[in-house]
mmCIF file of C-alpha atoms in Angstrom:
data_model
loop_
_atom_site.group_PDB
_atom_site.id
_atom_site.type_symbol
_atom_site.label_atom_id
_atom_site.label_comp_id
_atom_site.label_asym_id
_atom_site.label_seq_id
_atom_site.Cartn_x
_atom_site.Cartn_y
_atom_site.Cartn_z
ATOM 1 C CA MET A 1 3.822 -19.455 17.988
ATOM 2 C CA SER A 2 3.570 -16.361 15.580
ATOM 3 C CA ARG A 3 6.938 -14.625 15.756
ATOM 4 C CA ILE A 4 5.170 -11.282 14.506
ATOM 5 C CA GLY A 5 2.010 -11.852 15.654
ATOM 6 C CA LYS A 6 3.569 -12.019 19.712
ATOM 7 C CA LYS A 7 5.290 -8.468 19.497
ATOM 8 C CA SER A 8 3.237 -5.527 20.347
ATOM 9 C CA ILE A 9 2.969 -2.334 18.561
ATOM 10 C CA ALA A 10 3.502 0.971 20.247
ATOM 11 C CA VAL A 11 0.556 3.501 19.661
ATOM 12 C CA PRO A 12 2.375 7.141 19.292
ATOM 13 C CA SER A 13 0.707 10.178 21.482
ATOM 14 C CA GLY A 14 -2.141 11.436 19.307
ATOM 15 C CA VAL A 15 -3.602 8.634 17.943
ATOM 16 C CA LYS A 16 -6.959 7.495 19.624
ATOM 17 C CA VAL A 17 -7.680 3.487 20.194
ATOM 18 C CA ALA A 18 -10.694 2.033 20.073
ATOM 19 C CA VAL A 19 -11.272 -2.394 20.337
ATOM 20 C CA GLN A 20 -14.444 -3.874 20.233
ATOM 21 C CA PRO A 21 -13.998 -7.527 21.102
ATOM 22 C CA GLY A 22 -16.840 -8.625 20.853
ATOM 23 C CA ALA A 23 -17.475 -6.913 17.629
ATOM 24 C CA CYS A 24 -14.483 -7.782 16.430
ATOM 25 C CA SER A 25 -13.817 -3.973 15.512
ATOM 26 C CA VAL A 26 -10.625 -1.908 15.987
ATOM 27 C CA GLN A 27 -10.903 1.685 15.303
ATOM 28 C CA ILE A 28 -7.722 4.084 14.653
ATOM 29 C CA GLU A 29 -7.716 7.420 14.595
ATOM 30 C CA GLY A 30 -5.047 9.802 14.281
ATOM 31 C CA ALA A 31 -3.744 13.209 12.889
ATOM 32 C CA LYS A 32 -4.217 12.197 8.995
ATOM 33 C CA GLY A 33 -7.257 10.770 9.136
ATOM 34 C CA SER A 34 -8.869 7.000 10.382
ATOM 35 C CA LEU A 35 -8.992 3.743 9.887
ATOM 36 C CA SER A 36 -11.001 0.521 10.988
ATOM 37 C CA LEU A 37 -10.912 -3.333 10.836
ATOM 38 C CA ASN A 38 -12.944 -6.466 10.507
ATOM 39 C CA HIS A 39 -10.485 -8.902 11.780
ATOM 40 C CA ARG A 40 -10.715 -12.693 12.056
ATOM 41 C CA PRO A 41 -12.895 -14.167 15.136
ATOM 42 C CA GLU A 42 -9.976 -17.054 16.041
ATOM 43 C CA ILE A 43 -7.537 -13.320 16.775
ATOM 44 C CA ALA A 44 -8.369 -11.168 20.097
ATOM 45 C CA VAL A 45 -6.744 -7.902 20.126
ATOM 46 C CA GLU A 46 -6.186 -5.804 23.200
ATOM 47 C CA TRP A 47 -5.601 -2.052 24.085
ATOM 48 C CA ASN A 48 -3.356 -1.201 26.770
ATOM 49 C CA GLU A 49 -3.977 2.138 28.165
ATOM 50 C CA ASP A 50 -1.102 2.183 30.342
ATOM 51 C CA GLU A 51 1.614 1.381 27.888
ATOM 52 C CA LYS A 52 0.348 2.786 25.391
ATOM 53 C CA SER A 53 0.409 -0.678 23.025
ATOM 54 C CA ILE A 54 -1.390 -3.275 21.421
ATOM 55 C CA SER A 55 -0.991 -6.545 21.160
ATOM 56 C CA CYS A 56 -2.509 -9.294 19.994
ATOM 57 C CA ARG A 57 -3.583 -13.449 20.389
ATOM 58 C CA LEU A 58 -4.979 -16.432 19.881
ATOM 59 C CA ALA A 59 -8.847 -16.484 21.002
ATOM 60 C CA ASP A 60 -9.846 -18.344 23.643
ATOM 61 C CA GLY A 61 -10.877 -22.269 22.521
ATOM 62 C CA VAL A 62 -8.462 -21.545 19.637
ATOM 63 C CA GLU A 63 -5.609 -23.775 18.574
ATOM 64 C CA LEU A 64 -2.229 -23.240 17.138
ATOM 65 C CA ASN A 65 -2.041 -24.480 13.674
ATOM 66 C CA GLY A 66 -1.139 -23.301 10.443
ATOM 67 C CA SER A 67 -3.932 -21.030 9.370
ATOM 68 C CA SER A 68 -4.311 -19.083 12.987
ATOM 69 C CA LYS A 69 -0.978 -18.934 13.302
ATOM 70 C CA ALA A 70 -0.799 -16.794 9.663
ATOM 71 C CA PHE A 71 -4.305 -15.223 10.742
ATOM 72 C CA TRP A 72 -2.047 -13.613 14.217
ATOM 73 C CA GLY A 73 0.441 -12.688 12.128
ATOM 74 C CA LEU A 74 -1.742 -11.298 9.474
ATOM 75 C CA THR A 75 -3.781 -8.691 11.942
ATOM 76 C CA ARG A 76 -0.884 -7.588 14.068
ATOM 77 C CA SER A 77 0.590 -6.616 10.569
ATOM 78 C CA LEU A 78 -2.855 -4.679 9.254
ATOM 79 C CA ILE A 79 -2.895 -2.609 12.598
ATOM 80 C CA ASN A 80 0.351 -1.958 12.773
ATOM 81 C CA ASN A 81 0.179 -0.618 9.082
ATOM 82 C CA MET A 82 -3.178 1.485 10.450
ATOM 83 C CA VAL A 83 -1.086 3.099 13.206
ATOM 84 C CA GLU A 84 1.465 3.927 11.002
ATOM 85 C CA GLY A 85 -0.872 5.003 8.199
ATOM 86 C CA VAL A 86 -2.431 7.352 10.389
ATOM 87 C CA THR A 87 0.285 9.391 11.800
ATOM 88 C CA ASN A 88 2.535 9.307 8.944
ATOM 89 C CA GLY A 89 1.014 8.024 5.863
ATOM 90 C CA TYR A 90 2.284 6.250 2.665
ATOM 91 C CA THR A 91 3.572 7.740 -0.447
ATOM 92 C CA LYS A 92 4.727 5.446 -3.756
ATOM 93 C CA LYS A 93 6.143 7.842 -6.504
ATOM 94 C CA LEU A 94 6.390 6.436 -9.956
ATOM 95 C CA GLU A 95 8.421 7.467 -13.167
ATOM 96 C CA ILE A 96 7.590 8.015 -16.359
ATOM 97 C CA ILE A 97 9.754 7.153 -19.353
ATOM 98 C CA GLY A 98 9.830 7.344 -22.944
ATOM 99 C CA ALA A 99 8.891 10.029 -25.575
ATOM 100 C CA GLY A 100 5.237 11.934 -25.616
ATOM 101 C CA TYR A 101 4.950 9.709 -22.373
ATOM 102 C CA ASN A 102 2.596 12.116 -19.450
ATOM 103 C CA ALA A 103 0.092 11.948 -17.085
ATOM 104 C CA LYS A 104 -2.101 14.813 -15.633
ATOM 105 C CA ILE A 105 -4.668 15.226 -13.098
ATOM 106 C CA GLN A 106 -8.019 16.370 -14.390
ATOM 107 C CA GLY A 107 -10.631 16.037 -11.493
ATOM 108 C CA ARG A 108 -10.490 13.406 -9.841
ATOM 109 C CA LYS A 109 -9.255 11.237 -12.600
ATOM 110 C CA LEU A 110 -5.526 10.706 -13.884
ATOM 111 C CA VAL A 111 -4.856 10.719 -17.923
ATOM 112 C CA LEU A 112 -2.177 8.779 -18.653
ATOM 113 C CA LYS A 113 -0.384 9.254 -22.276
ATOM 114 C CA LEU A 114 1.389 5.961 -23.057
ATOM 115 C CA GLY A 115 2.013 5.967 -26.811
ATOM 116 C CA TYR A 116 -1.309 4.215 -27.006
ATOM 117 C CA ALA A 117 -3.751 5.357 -29.663
ATOM 118 C CA ASN A 118 -6.149 6.312 -26.994
ATOM 119 C CA GLU A 119 -5.872 8.303 -23.485
ATOM 120 C CA LEU A 120 -5.840 5.892 -20.352
ATOM 121 C CA VAL A 121 -8.260 7.507 -17.674
ATOM 122 C CA TYR A 122 -8.161 5.940 -13.984
ATOM 123 C CA ASP A 123 -10.979 7.031 -11.192
ATOM 124 C CA ILE A 124 -8.711 8.154 -8.402
ATOM 125 C CA PRO A 125 -9.997 6.346 -5.091
ATOM 126 C CA GLN A 126 -11.308 8.193 -2.085
ATOM 127 C CA GLY A 127 -8.576 8.304 0.473
ATOM 128 C CA ILE A 128 -5.538 8.373 -2.191
ATOM 129 C CA GLU A 129 -4.818 12.350 -3.723
ATOM 130 C CA VAL A 130 -2.250 11.884 -6.677
ATOM 131 C CA SER A 131 0.017 14.645 -7.999
ATOM 132 C CA SER A 132 1.878 15.176 -11.254
ATOM 133 C CA GLU A 133 4.848 16.676 -11.965
ATOM 134 C CA ARG A 134 5.947 16.420 -15.961
ATOM 135 C CA GLU A 135 7.066 12.380 -15.046
ATOM 136 C CA ILE A 136 6.844 11.693 -11.612
ATOM 137 C CA VAL A 137 3.253 10.714 -10.474
ATOM 138 C CA THR A 138 2.671 11.080 -6.547
ATOM 139 C CA VAL A 139 0.179 8.965 -5.246
ATOM 140 C CA THR A 140 -0.245 9.138 -1.525
ATOM 141 C CA GLY A 141 -3.133 8.446 1.166
ATOM 142 C CA ILE A 142 -3.217 6.701 4.721
ATOM 143 C CA ASP A 143 -3.672 2.500 3.668
ATOM 144 C CA LYS A 144 -1.171 1.472 2.079
ATOM 145 C CA GLN A 145 -3.055 -1.466 0.685
ATOM 146 C CA LEU A 146 -5.152 1.622 -1.086
ATOM 147 C CA VAL A 147 -1.772 3.105 -2.447
ATOM 148 C CA GLY A 148 0.398 0.340 -3.220
ATOM 149 C CA GLU A 149 -3.025 -1.241 -5.073
ATOM 150 C CA PHE A 150 -3.480 1.995 -7.218
ATOM 151 C CA SER A 151 0.280 2.486 -7.889
ATOM 152 C CA GLY A 152 0.318 -1.363 -8.770
ATOM 153 C CA LYS A 153 -2.749 -0.212 -10.985
ATOM 154 C CA ILE A 154 -0.451 2.623 -12.961
ATOM 155 C CA ARG A 155 2.545 0.227 -12.939
ATOM 156 C CA LYS A 156 0.676 -2.270 -14.675
ATOM 157 C CA SER A 157 -0.632 -0.111 -17.666
ATOM 158 C CA GLN A 158 2.824 0.420 -19.118
ATOM 159 C CA GLU A 159 4.975 -1.887 -17.710
ATOM 160 C CA PRO A 160 9.065 -1.170 -18.519
ATOM 161 C CA GLU A 161 10.483 -3.308 -21.245
ATOM 162 C CA PRO A 162 13.840 -4.552 -20.983
ATOM 163 C CA TYR A 163 15.477 -2.922 -24.361
ATOM 164 C CA ASN A 164 14.861 0.714 -24.420
ATOM 165 C CA GLY A 165 13.300 0.840 -20.457
ATOM 166 C CA LYS A 166 10.455 2.836 -21.590
ATOM 167 C CA GLY A 167 7.290 2.531 -19.562
ATOM 168 C CA VAL A 168 5.788 3.394 -16.098
ATOM 169 C CA ARG A 169 8.329 2.163 -13.247
ATOM 170 C CA TYR A 170 8.563 3.114 -9.440
ATOM 171 C CA LEU A 171 10.817 5.859 -8.698
ATOM 172 C CA GLY A 172 14.380 3.936 -7.676
ATOM 173 C CA GLU A 173 13.457 0.669 -9.993
ATOM 174 C CA GLN A 174 16.213 -1.414 -11.173
ATOM 175 C CA ILE A 175 14.877 -2.590 -14.843
ATOM 176 C CA ILE A 176 17.705 -4.660 -16.509
ATOM 177 C CA ARG A 177 18.211 -3.827 -19.031
ATOM 178 C CA LYS A 178 18.934 -6.247 -22.800
ATOM 179 C CA GLN A 179 21.014 -5.922 -25.301
ATOM 180 C CA GLY A 180 19.580 -5.642 -29.043
ATOM 181 C CA LYS A 181 20.169 -7.689 -31.680
ATOM 182 C CA ALA A 182 24.029 -7.163 -33.058
ATOM 183 C CA PHE A 183 23.803 -6.124 -36.552
ATOM 184 C CA GLY A 184 26.713 -7.724 -39.600
ATOM 185 C CA SER A 185 27.926 -11.488 -38.869
#
């Protein structure tokens, strides 16, 4: 059995759940917005109205093996992330460190100056809000995957280097610093 998959997901009040077993589809709607998921046919998702919980199990006729166990846990985690997203949302903060390094928002574009000859311009995806205060960039949204992917894209544009610590890093991330070359004999 999947350790993660067999746990039920508690749904807070104010969240609407629509499960369509034939279409392998789950729709979650909350205060912050709505998300939908088309899951694998090997997994059966059930909504219990009395307990206000969602449970996942293997569909009838599917044998328990490595891949079906993995899909079971994955489906449960994705649905749990959807419930969390529509109730609280997700936020990632990035810190830009370096002389002359900065970020600004121009319409639906994020413009980064990171020491290159040209500015880096990223289109902000639908469903995400990005704000910038001096050297802190905040990415918020209801879709955990989209928030993490866009934050990772920003960080990848200039990863922090270990000698001076310049670059883009997550707020609170520890960068192991290296000592530079020693001068003299």
